[in-house]
Tab-separated table of C-alpha atoms (C1' of nucleotides) in Angstrom:
chain	number	residue	atom	x	y	z
A	1	MET	CA	-33.993	-48.196	36.314
A	2	THR	CA	-30.957	-46.035	35.897
A	3	VAL	CA	-30.889	-42.431	34.849
A	4	ALA	CA	-29.471	-41.850	31.387
A	5	PRO	CA	-25.967	-40.447	31.713
A	6	PRO	CA	-25.792	-36.831	30.519
A	7	LYS	CA	-24.470	-36.747	26.980
A	8	LYS	CA	-21.093	-35.037	26.905
A	9	SER	CA	-21.291	-32.144	24.507
A	10	ARG	CA	-18.374	-32.020	22.137
A	11	LEU	CA	-17.896	-28.981	19.974
A	12	SER	CA	-15.735	-28.057	17.051
A	13	ALA	CA	-12.595	-26.175	18.003
A	14	GLY	CA	-13.951	-22.944	16.580
A	15	LYS	CA	-17.226	-23.072	18.513
A	16	ARG	CA	-15.527	-23.977	21.755
A	17	ARG	CA	-13.026	-21.199	21.331
A	18	ALA	CA	-15.830	-18.722	20.797
A	19	LEU	CA	-17.594	-19.966	23.918
A	20	LEU	CA	-14.446	-19.572	25.979
A	21	GLU	CA	-13.899	-16.083	24.596
A	22	ASP	CA	-17.460	-15.177	25.550
A	23	ALA	CA	-16.953	-16.514	29.042
A	24	ALA	CA	-13.721	-14.565	29.366
A	25	ARG	CA	-15.464	-11.395	28.257
A	26	ALA	CA	-18.259	-11.936	30.740
A	27	CYS	CA	-15.693	-12.265	33.512
A	28	MET	CA	-13.790	-9.171	32.408
A	29	ALA	CA	-16.985	-7.156	32.154
A	30	ARG	CA	-17.872	-8.214	35.677
A	31	GLY	CA	-14.610	-7.551	37.437
A	32	GLY	CA	-11.810	-6.434	35.160
A	33	ILE	CA	-8.463	-8.198	34.970
A	34	ARG	CA	-8.881	-9.725	38.428
A	35	GLU	CA	-11.703	-11.898	37.093
A	36	PHE	CA	-9.717	-12.901	34.055
A	37	THR	CA	-8.450	-16.135	35.613
A	38	VAL	CA	-8.529	-19.771	34.608
A	39	ASP	CA	-10.874	-20.793	37.388
A	40	LYS	CA	-13.372	-17.983	36.892
A	41	ILE	CA	-13.502	-18.417	33.134
A	42	VAL	CA	-13.916	-22.177	33.052
A	43	ALA	CA	-16.580	-21.913	35.743
A	44	GLU	CA	-18.387	-19.325	33.635
A	45	ALA	CA	-18.124	-21.549	30.559
A	46	GLY	CA	-18.935	-24.730	32.463
A	47	VAL	CA	-15.904	-26.680	31.267
A	48	SER	CA	-12.787	-28.123	32.832
A	49	ARG	CA	-9.542	-26.307	33.561
A	50	GLY	CA	-7.492	-27.910	30.846
A	51	LEU	CA	-9.501	-26.502	27.966
A	52	ILE	CA	-8.007	-23.024	27.911
A	53	THR	CA	-4.477	-24.274	27.442
A	54	HIS	CA	-5.682	-26.798	24.887
A	55	HIS	CA	-7.405	-24.224	22.707
A	56	PHE	CA	-5.339	-21.091	23.277
A	57	GLY	CA	-1.976	-22.322	24.501
A	58	SER	CA	-1.937	-19.893	27.399
A	59	MET	CA	-3.890	-17.128	29.059
A	60	ASP	CA	-2.069	-14.629	26.891
A	61	GLY	CA	-3.412	-16.455	23.862
A	62	LEU	CA	-6.943	-16.151	25.173
A	63	LEU	CA	-6.349	-12.493	25.955
A	64	VAL	CA	-5.281	-11.810	22.393
A	65	ALA	CA	-8.295	-13.705	21.077
A	66	VAL	CA	-10.614	-11.632	23.247
A	67	TYR	CA	-8.988	-8.420	22.055
A	68	SER	CA	-9.264	-9.470	18.424
A	69	ARG	CA	-12.958	-10.209	18.631
A	70	MET	CA	-13.671	-7.018	20.570
A	71	TYR	CA	-11.784	-5.057	17.960
A	72	ASP	CA	-13.514	-6.701	14.993
A	73	GLU	CA	-16.947	-6.207	16.496
A	74	TRP	CA	-16.123	-2.580	17.304
A	75	ILE	CA	-15.019	-1.837	13.751
A	76	ALA	CA	-18.082	-3.577	12.337
A	77	ALA	CA	-20.420	-1.623	14.612
A	78	ILE	CA	-18.991	1.813	13.809
A	79	SER	CA	-18.890	1.004	10.105
A	80	ALA	CA	-22.527	-0.038	9.814
A	81	PRO	CA	-24.627	2.518	7.881
A	82	ARG	CA	-27.784	3.936	9.475
A	83	GLN	CA	-30.998	5.009	7.847
A	84	GLY	CA	-30.917	8.649	6.779
A	85	LEU	CA	-27.573	9.405	8.390
A	86	SER	CA	-24.214	10.230	6.865
A	87	ARG	CA	-21.307	7.934	7.448
A	88	LEU	CA	-19.882	10.135	10.184
A	89	GLU	CA	-23.257	10.563	11.855
A	90	SER	CA	-23.770	6.798	11.795
A	91	LEU	CA	-20.355	6.364	13.368
A	92	VAL	CA	-21.126	8.711	16.239
A	93	GLU	CA	-24.532	7.158	16.812
A	94	ALA	CA	-22.910	3.726	16.981
A	95	LEU	CA	-20.356	4.970	19.494
A	96	VAL	CA	-23.011	6.244	21.902
A	97	SER	CA	-25.400	3.329	21.322
A	98	PRO	CA	-26.017	0.807	24.111
A	99	ALA	CA	-24.205	-1.869	22.102
A	100	LEU	CA	-20.884	-0.043	22.418
A	101	PHE	CA	-21.391	2.574	25.116
A	102	SER	CA	-22.386	0.181	27.889
A	103	ARG	CA	-20.648	-0.280	31.176
A	104	GLU	CA	-19.919	-3.939	30.363
A	105	VAL	CA	-18.328	-3.350	26.965
A	106	LEU	CA	-16.351	-0.347	28.125
A	107	ASN	CA	-15.096	-2.148	31.196
A	108	ILE	CA	-13.673	-4.805	28.907
A	109	TRP	CA	-11.957	-2.115	26.864
A	110	LEU	CA	-10.594	-0.414	29.939
A	111	THR	CA	-9.201	-3.744	31.079
A	112	LEU	CA	-7.686	-4.404	27.666
A	113	TRP	CA	-6.040	-0.986	27.580
A	114	GLY	CA	-4.442	-1.675	30.919
A	115	GLU	CA	-3.055	-4.895	29.513
A	116	ILE	CA	-1.942	-3.366	26.221
A	117	ALA	CA	0.034	-0.811	28.173
A	118	ASN	CA	1.926	-3.497	30.063
A	119	ASN	CA	1.723	-6.788	28.160
A	120	PRO	CA	4.072	-6.983	25.145
A	121	VAL	CA	2.073	-9.747	23.471
A	122	LEU	CA	-1.137	-7.769	23.510
A	123	ARG	CA	0.637	-4.561	22.625
A	124	ALA	CA	1.982	-6.148	19.449
A	125	GLU	CA	-1.521	-7.212	18.489
A	126	HIS	CA	-2.813	-3.718	19.135
A	127	ARG	CA	-0.063	-2.056	17.117
A	128	ALA	CA	-0.897	-4.204	14.138
A	129	ARG	CA	-4.546	-3.205	14.174
A	130	TYR	CA	-4.793	0.321	15.500
A	131	SER	CA	-3.876	2.124	12.288
A	132	GLN	CA	-6.840	0.546	10.550
A	133	TYR	CA	-9.148	1.913	13.228
A	134	ARG	CA	-7.828	5.433	12.897
A	135	GLU	CA	-7.951	5.246	9.141
A	136	SER	CA	-11.597	4.191	9.078
A	137	ILE	CA	-12.483	7.170	11.269
A	138	ALA	CA	-10.349	9.529	9.207
A	139	ALA	CA	-12.135	8.336	6.071
A	140	ALA	CA	-15.523	9.143	7.564
A	141	LEU	CA	-14.201	12.573	8.545
A	142	ARG	CA	-12.837	13.324	5.085
A	143	GLU	CA	-16.201	12.433	3.631
A	144	ALA	CA	-17.862	14.985	5.899
A	145	ALA	CA	-15.287	17.735	5.560
A	146	PRO	CA	-15.431	20.546	3.034
A	147	PRO	CA	-12.949	19.906	0.222
A	148	GLY	CA	-9.715	21.853	0.423
A	149	SER	CA	-10.224	22.923	4.023
A	150	GLY	CA	-6.552	22.343	4.748
A	151	ILE	CA	-7.313	20.365	7.878
A	152	ASP	CA	-5.434	17.127	8.395
A	153	MET	CA	-8.177	14.638	9.132
A	154	ASP	CA	-5.719	12.061	10.434
A	155	THR	CA	-4.953	14.459	13.255
A	156	VAL	CA	-8.616	15.143	13.905
A	157	ALA	CA	-9.235	11.404	13.901
A	158	SER	CA	-6.544	10.882	16.527
A	159	ALA	CA	-8.048	13.589	18.695
A	160	PHE	CA	-11.503	12.113	18.262
A	161	ILE	CA	-10.301	8.651	19.213
A	162	CYS	CA	-8.787	10.108	22.371
A	163	LEU	CA	-12.099	11.689	23.227
A	164	VAL	CA	-13.983	8.449	22.631
A	165	ASP	CA	-11.548	6.557	24.843
A	166	GLY	CA	-11.950	9.168	27.545
A	167	LEU	CA	-15.721	8.957	27.354
A	168	GLY	CA	-15.341	5.229	27.886
A	169	VAL	CA	-13.159	5.713	30.924
A	170	GLN	CA	-15.623	8.135	32.478
A	171	ARG	CA	-18.518	5.851	31.743
A	172	CYS	CA	-16.748	2.970	33.490
A	173	VAL	CA	-15.663	4.968	36.474
A	174	ASP	CA	-18.899	6.894	36.964
A	175	PRO	CA	-21.605	4.987	35.075
A	176	ASP	CA	-24.426	7.361	35.900
A	177	LEU	CA	-22.578	10.616	35.436
A	178	LEU	CA	-22.299	10.472	31.676
A	179	PRO	CA	-25.561	9.810	29.811
A	180	GLU	CA	-25.667	8.965	26.134
A	181	THR	CA	-26.887	12.449	25.227
A	182	ALA	CA	-23.916	14.109	26.892
A	183	ALA	CA	-21.540	11.754	25.132
A	184	ARG	CA	-23.094	12.538	21.769
A	185	ALA	CA	-22.926	16.278	22.402
A	186	THR	CA	-19.298	16.042	23.439
A	187	CYS	CA	-18.405	14.168	20.271
A	188	TRP	CA	-19.930	16.835	18.070
A	189	ALA	CA	-18.396	19.606	20.122
A	190	LEU	CA	-15.002	18.309	19.143
A	191	LEU	CA	-15.865	17.474	15.535
A	192	SER	CA	-18.066	20.332	14.397
A	193	PRO	CA	-15.457	23.102	14.287
A	194	HIS	CA	-13.657	21.095	11.618
A	195	LEU	CA	-16.754	20.360	9.570
A	196	THR	CA	-18.947	22.923	7.892
A	197	LEU	CA	-21.042	20.639	5.790
A	198	GLY	CA	-23.480	22.619	3.656
A	199	ASP	CA	-25.149	25.491	5.502
A	200	LYS	CA	-26.354	23.883	8.688
A	201	PRO	CA	-24.009	22.448	11.280
A	202	VAL	CA	-23.572	18.698	11.474
A	203	GLY	CA	-24.981	16.978	14.526
A	204	ASN	CA	-25.943	18.678	17.735
A	205	VAL	CA	-23.302	21.204	18.679
A	206	ARG	CA	-25.712	23.061	20.780
A	207	GLY	CA	-25.892	20.140	23.179
A	208	MET	CA	-23.100	21.876	25.062
A	209	GLU	CA	-25.221	24.901	25.878
A	210	THR	CA	-27.615	25.202	28.734
B	1	MET	CA	38.038	-6.517	64.932
B	2	THR	CA	34.382	-6.881	64.067
B	3	VAL	CA	32.501	-4.960	61.446
B	4	ALA	CA	29.981	-2.554	62.862
B	5	PRO	CA	26.484	-4.006	62.508
B	6	PRO	CA	24.389	-2.015	60.001
B	7	LYS	CA	22.191	0.355	61.910
B	8	LYS	CA	18.545	-0.526	61.417
B	9	SER	CA	16.797	2.480	59.995
B	10	ARG	CA	13.610	3.262	61.800
B	11	LEU	CA	11.283	5.872	60.397
B	12	SER	CA	8.216	7.657	61.605
B	13	ALA	CA	4.968	6.077	60.470
B	14	GLY	CA	4.328	8.915	58.057
B	15	LYS	CA	7.717	8.711	56.342
B	16	ARG	CA	7.550	4.945	56.022
B	17	ARG	CA	4.057	5.131	54.600
B	18	ALA	CA	5.241	7.616	52.007
B	19	LEU	CA	8.139	5.365	51.054
B	20	LEU	CA	5.830	2.395	50.625
B	21	GLU	CA	3.452	4.470	48.532
B	22	ASP	CA	6.363	5.523	46.336
B	23	ALA	CA	7.444	1.929	45.919
B	24	ALA	CA	3.903	0.918	45.043
B	25	ARG	CA	3.711	3.670	42.463
B	26	ALA	CA	7.006	2.604	40.941
B	27	CYS	CA	5.679	-0.934	40.602
B	28	MET	CA	2.404	0.221	39.077
B	29	ALA	CA	4.225	2.490	36.645
B	30	ARG	CA	6.384	-0.424	35.596
B	31	GLY	CA	3.749	-3.110	35.110
B	32	GLY	CA	0.243	-2.028	36.015
B	33	ILE	CA	-1.908	-3.886	38.504
B	34	ARG	CA	0.022	-7.145	38.023
B	35	GLU	CA	3.039	-5.538	39.703
B	36	PHE	CA	0.961	-4.171	42.544
B	37	THR	CA	1.703	-7.106	44.862
B	38	VAL	CA	3.127	-7.439	48.322
B	39	ASP	CA	6.325	-9.106	47.205
B	40	LYS	CA	7.102	-6.677	44.418
B	41	ILE	CA	6.403	-3.612	46.523
B	42	VAL	CA	8.397	-4.617	49.594
B	43	ALA	CA	11.277	-5.652	47.334
B	44	GLU	CA	11.138	-2.238	45.688
B	45	ALA	CA	11.058	-0.535	49.065
B	46	GLY	CA	13.672	-2.825	50.609
B	47	VAL	CA	11.604	-3.745	53.647
B	48	SER	CA	10.000	-6.892	54.975
B	49	ARG	CA	6.638	-8.293	53.980
B	50	GLY	CA	4.814	-7.443	57.169
B	51	LEU	CA	5.164	-3.684	56.805
B	52	ILE	CA	2.324	-3.163	54.368
B	53	THR	CA	-0.239	-4.740	56.644
B	54	HIS	CA	1.231	-2.899	59.600
B	55	HIS	CA	0.961	0.535	58.029
B	56	PHE	CA	-2.045	0.201	55.717
B	57	GLY	CA	-4.022	-2.713	57.113
B	58	SER	CA	-4.392	-4.322	53.718
B	59	MET	CA	-3.498	-3.942	50.071
B	60	ASP	CA	-6.732	-2.076	49.529
B	61	GLY	CA	-5.598	0.415	52.113
B	62	LEU	CA	-2.334	0.964	50.268
B	63	LEU	CA	-4.235	1.281	47.007
B	64	VAL	CA	-6.419	4.030	48.428
B	65	ALA	CA	-3.354	5.790	49.801
B	66	VAL	CA	-1.677	5.675	46.391
B	67	TYR	CA	-4.789	7.051	44.750
B	68	SER	CA	-5.069	9.849	47.272
B	69	ARG	CA	-1.526	11.038	46.764
B	70	MET	CA	-1.776	10.785	42.999
B	71	TYR	CA	-4.945	12.833	43.142
B	72	ASP	CA	-3.541	15.490	45.450
B	73	GLU	CA	-0.400	15.894	43.388
B	74	TRP	CA	-2.465	16.095	40.203
B	75	ILE	CA	-4.669	18.833	41.588
B	76	ALA	CA	-1.670	20.739	42.885
B	77	ALA	CA	0.095	20.523	39.533
B	78	ILE	CA	-2.809	21.746	37.448
B	79	SER	CA	-3.554	24.516	39.927
B	80	ALA	CA	-0.044	25.970	39.939
B	81	PRO	CA	0.145	29.338	38.176
B	82	ARG	CA	2.683	29.864	35.371
B	83	GLN	CA	4.544	32.978	34.395
B	84	GLY	CA	2.609	35.060	31.883
B	85	LEU	CA	-0.151	32.528	31.389
B	86	SER	CA	-3.805	32.646	32.328
B	87	ARG	CA	-5.184	30.130	34.772
B	88	LEU	CA	-6.623	27.973	31.993
B	89	GLU	CA	-3.452	28.179	29.941
B	90	SER	CA	-1.413	27.166	32.960
B	91	LEU	CA	-3.738	24.247	33.498
B	92	VAL	CA	-3.325	22.971	29.945
B	93	GLU	CA	0.431	23.425	30.043
B	94	ALA	CA	0.571	21.430	33.255
B	95	LEU	CA	-1.513	18.650	31.715
B	96	VAL	CA	0.875	18.207	28.791
B	97	SER	CA	4.039	18.718	30.846
B	98	PRO	CA	6.398	15.794	31.461
B	99	ALA	CA	5.459	15.782	35.129
B	100	LEU	CA	1.881	14.725	34.346
B	101	PHE	CA	1.909	13.583	30.741
B	102	SER	CA	4.544	10.875	31.126
B	103	ARG	CA	4.121	7.225	30.407
B	104	GLU	CA	4.856	6.340	34.047
B	105	VAL	CA	2.345	8.691	35.623
B	106	LEU	CA	-0.356	7.910	33.097
B	107	ASN	CA	0.167	4.181	33.465
B	108	ILE	CA	-0.515	4.575	37.162
B	109	TRP	CA	-3.706	6.455	36.373
B	110	LEU	CA	-4.797	3.881	33.836
B	111	THR	CA	-4.242	1.199	36.454
B	112	LEU	CA	-6.171	3.164	39.050
B	113	TRP	CA	-9.109	3.696	36.690
B	114	GLY	CA	-9.287	-0.024	36.099
B	115	GLU	CA	-9.435	-0.533	39.834
B	116	ILE	CA	-11.945	2.252	40.439
B	117	ALA	CA	-14.230	0.629	37.900
B	118	ASN	CA	-14.178	-2.691	39.754
B	119	ASN	CA	-13.089	-2.115	43.348
B	120	PRO	CA	-15.822	-0.675	45.593
B	121	VAL	CA	-13.343	0.630	48.168
B	122	LEU	CA	-11.426	2.676	45.639
B	123	ARG	CA	-14.577	3.738	43.863
B	124	ALA	CA	-15.899	5.260	47.079
B	125	GLU	CA	-12.687	7.218	47.479
B	126	HIS	CA	-12.930	8.431	43.892
B	127	ARG	CA	-16.548	9.481	44.229
B	128	ALA	CA	-15.688	11.603	47.230
B	129	ARG	CA	-12.993	13.505	45.374
B	130	TYR	CA	-13.944	13.690	41.726
B	131	SER	CA	-16.369	16.583	41.996
B	132	GLN	CA	-13.607	18.798	43.346
B	133	TYR	CA	-11.489	18.017	40.297
B	134	ARG	CA	-14.240	18.903	37.876
B	135	GLU	CA	-15.054	22.047	39.795
B	136	SER	CA	-11.486	23.307	39.715
B	137	ILE	CA	-11.446	22.883	35.947
B	138	ALA	CA	-14.846	24.489	35.546
B	139	ALA	CA	-13.627	27.465	37.564
B	140	ALA	CA	-10.661	27.958	35.251
B	141	LEU	CA	-12.999	27.732	32.285
B	142	ARG	CA	-15.433	30.279	33.690
B	143	GLU	CA	-12.557	32.671	34.221
B	144	ALA	CA	-11.588	32.348	30.546
B	145	ALA	CA	-15.109	32.451	29.099
B	146	PRO	CA	-16.847	35.597	27.915
B	147	PRO	CA	-19.444	36.667	30.463
B	148	GLY	CA	-23.007	35.787	29.619
B	149	SER	CA	-22.101	33.338	26.892
B	150	GLY	CA	-24.813	30.966	28.040
B	151	ILE	CA	-22.468	28.000	27.949
B	152	ASP	CA	-22.557	25.636	30.908
B	153	MET	CA	-18.926	25.364	31.892
B	154	ASP	CA	-19.608	22.334	34.068
B	155	THR	CA	-20.540	20.474	30.910
B	156	VAL	CA	-17.500	21.742	29.049
B	157	ALA	CA	-15.365	20.730	32.008
B	158	SER	CA	-16.762	17.205	31.902
B	159	ALA	CA	-16.046	16.966	28.201
B	160	PHE	CA	-12.551	18.299	28.721
B	161	ILE	CA	-11.832	15.803	31.475
B	162	CYS	CA	-12.921	13.024	29.156
B	163	LEU	CA	-10.510	14.265	26.532
B	164	VAL	CA	-7.662	14.472	29.010
B	165	ASP	CA	-8.354	10.935	30.190
B	166	GLY	CA	-8.396	9.732	26.605
B	167	LEU	CA	-5.121	11.453	25.866
B	168	GLY	CA	-3.683	9.583	28.819
B	169	VAL	CA	-4.953	6.262	27.547
B	170	GLN	CA	-3.461	6.849	24.119
B	171	ARG	CA	-0.172	7.934	25.605
B	172	CYS	CA	0.004	4.730	27.659
B	173	VAL	CA	-0.978	2.451	24.839
B	174	ASP	CA	1.118	4.114	22.137
B	175	PRO	CA	3.734	6.230	23.905
B	176	ASP	CA	5.369	7.559	20.754
B	177	LEU	CA	2.246	8.215	18.751
B	178	LEU	CA	1.065	11.186	20.769
B	179	PRO	CA	3.651	13.916	21.335
B	180	GLU	CA	3.126	16.755	23.773
B	181	THR	CA	2.429	19.219	20.966
B	182	ALA	CA	-0.401	17.112	19.578
B	183	ALA	CA	-1.906	16.751	23.034
B	184	ARG	CA	-1.806	20.511	23.571
B	185	ALA	CA	-3.382	21.181	20.186
B	186	THR	CA	-6.124	18.663	20.878
B	187	CYS	CA	-6.952	20.281	24.193
B	188	TRP	CA	-7.371	23.704	22.623
B	189	ALA	CA	-9.320	22.280	19.715
B	190	LEU	CA	-11.958	21.199	22.197
B	191	LEU	CA	-11.809	24.284	24.382
B	192	SER	CA	-11.446	27.174	21.937
B	193	PRO	CA	-14.920	27.108	20.380
B	194	HIS	CA	-16.320	27.874	23.817
B	195	LEU	CA	-13.869	30.650	24.592
B	196	THR	CA	-13.449	33.892	22.687
B	197	LEU	CA	-11.184	35.726	25.021
B	198	GLY	CA	-10.365	39.192	23.752
B	199	ASP	CA	-9.657	39.413	20.047
B	200	LYS	CA	-7.132	36.679	19.475
B	201	PRO	CA	-7.897	33.026	20.040
B	202	VAL	CA	-6.677	31.374	23.193
B	203	GLY	CA	-3.908	28.817	22.795
B	204	ASN	CA	-2.947	27.177	19.579
B	205	VAL	CA	-6.059	26.094	17.716
B	206	ARG	CA	-4.193	26.005	14.484
B	207	GLY	CA	-2.213	23.039	15.735
B	208	MET	CA	-4.905	20.914	14.160
B	209	GLU	CA	-4.150	22.172	10.663
B	210	THR	CA	-1.478	20.876	8.324
C	1	DC	C1'	18.574	2.787	84.122
C	2	DC	C1'	14.046	0.993	83.490
C	3	DT	C1'	9.692	0.435	80.893
C	4	DG	C1'	6.092	0.904	77.681
C	5	DT	C1'	5.143	1.777	72.915
C	6	DT	C1'	5.620	0.800	68.300
C	7	DA	C1'	8.167	0.253	64.044
C	8	DC	C1'	9.801	-3.726	62.034
C	9	DT	C1'	11.283	-8.623	60.801
C	10	DA	C1'	10.563	-13.283	59.739
C	11	DT	C1'	7.839	-16.972	58.980
C	12	DA	C1'	3.814	-19.660	58.545
C	13	DC	C1'	-0.638	-20.469	56.512
C	14	DG	C1'	-4.487	-21.313	53.455
C	15	DG	C1'	-5.894	-20.044	49.070
C	16	DT	C1'	-5.376	-19.469	44.279
C	17	DA	C1'	-2.554	-18.432	40.195
C	18	DG	C1'	-1.169	-20.688	35.368
C	19	DT	C1'	0.610	-24.701	33.282
C	20	DT	C1'	1.545	-29.690	32.424
C	21	DC	C1'	0.098	-34.181	31.470
C	22	DA	C1'	-1.777	-38.777	31.409
C	23	DA	C1'	-6.146	-40.746	30.789
C	24	DT	C1'	-10.657	-40.736	28.740
C	25	DC	C1'	-14.238	-39.948	25.630
C	26	DA	C1'	-16.761	-38.766	21.238
C	27	DC	C1'	-16.822	-38.730	16.570
C	28	DG	C1'	-15.473	-39.423	11.518
C	29	DA	C1'	-13.099	-42.143	8.249
C	30	DA	C1'	-11.836	-46.560	6.623
D	1	DT	C1'	-16.899	-52.595	13.319
D	2	DT	C1'	-12.430	-50.878	13.997
D	3	DC	C1'	-9.286	-47.349	14.495
D	4	DG	C1'	-7.263	-42.928	14.882
D	5	DT	C1'	-7.648	-38.206	15.687
D	6	DG	C1'	-8.583	-34.669	18.559
D	7	DA	C1'	-11.735	-32.623	22.111
D	8	DT	C1'	-12.141	-32.931	27.016
D	9	DT	C1'	-11.322	-34.073	31.709
D	10	DG	C1'	-9.254	-33.746	36.215
D	11	DA	C1'	-5.529	-34.112	39.085
D	12	DA	C1'	-0.811	-32.717	40.072
D	13	DC	C1'	2.598	-29.301	40.270
D	14	DT	C1'	5.198	-25.141	41.375
D	15	DA	C1'	4.905	-20.453	42.238
D	16	DC	C1'	2.861	-16.766	44.197
D	17	DC	C1'	-1.085	-14.292	46.337
D	18	DG	C1'	-2.615	-11.525	50.788
D	19	DT	C1'	-2.936	-11.905	55.653
D	20	DA	C1'	-1.926	-13.165	60.457
D	21	DT	C1'	1.132	-13.408	64.173
D	22	DA	C1'	4.870	-14.124	67.348
D	23	DG	C1'	9.058	-12.199	68.271
D	24	DT	C1'	12.699	-8.458	67.999
D	25	DA	C1'	14.693	-3.997	68.129
D	26	DA	C1'	14.672	0.972	68.471
D	27	DC	C1'	13.001	4.977	70.497
D	28	DA	C1'	10.533	8.207	74.191
D	29	DG	C1'	9.352	9.322	78.782
D	30	DG	C1'	10.336	8.800	83.263
DNA sequence: CCTGTTACTATACGGTAGTTCAATCACGAA
DNA sequence: TTCGTGATTGAACTACCGTATAGTAACAGG
């Protein structure tokens, strides 16, 4: 008797695209841009070489798709409310949570930044989306700031985003050197001077002390 | 009469190595890790393909050499004293000066971070040097801090380094969005709360206000 | 002048990059 | 069942990757 031939799985375009994006992210998380290659990705996904071009047109197309999903998931994660926490506190907790502040996720971001800086296609995509990111952080800051403080929260948001990016870089480069608690304390060290909510300070400023 | 044959220039190993490192840096500044290739670098340097292997053994060897020089020059720049400024103020001014805070230099750093995160050879080199960087910043901070403040300046230094890295990322990704003045203000916004030198605040904290 | 050392060139090689394309296969509509 | 659409394959293709190596040319020491 003959063995039944393995049924070829055939997915909708959307599902297959998502699978390829996942495979690409796994490769990037593992080895940065050097692992973002046709062969590595299709091996990870378990499909043939032609599929990437078929679904994304080119590797640049896949790169943009990966960036878009990373961005959307990032925004969703920092926007999710948390039990008993203010919007800004929820945001900071999300940023230092394992879901976002992991070596894998941050290595993907570090790789994407390197590409944004040098790849016009990806840079255009980034330009179109970045202002929304800053605005969502600025909104959380305004909510936490005393009214009429005269502080431009767009500027504070930009500074805070820089800090968050830098925390990501450090975490990638020296995974053990920057624990979640230190990251949280650093965030509040930058934010607190601009926020005097009620009588008691917001978050843990004293994390910076010995 | 015959034209005189062009005299083949022959340099000492050290000079040639430096030239190749410069060419490699120019390529990295132009296009990130994708331009860090044998062909691009030897074309930039105007030499033949074999020279890289001859002088550095491999591309990894050249990469480590580039990192080392970038690191040494960075340390030297932030350690240089400036007329009428304290050590910490000189350090911040150096960080936001065109020599360090340029798109070219920061693109090289962004590229190197991506490699450090994924290339064991470069990571080892980084590990061996990073603590010296943090220590030199912590020393400048201790000098500017009030005695007995109970603040761990190693921790503040780590936070500050994160911020500086993040400023670099932003500058690479959105060169126009982050002017020198904003970078300077952001640095002092993080540092000032930990430093109450004399009666007047250090640096320009009010750069954060409208 | 001779000779050893070494910077340097030029080319070859195997491997892998991204893309193209004709053929095939699975599924839904008619 | 038939047919067409579109997902999927797999090989071919050119270009480029990093490295190895044999040969050449310039310099230093004698």
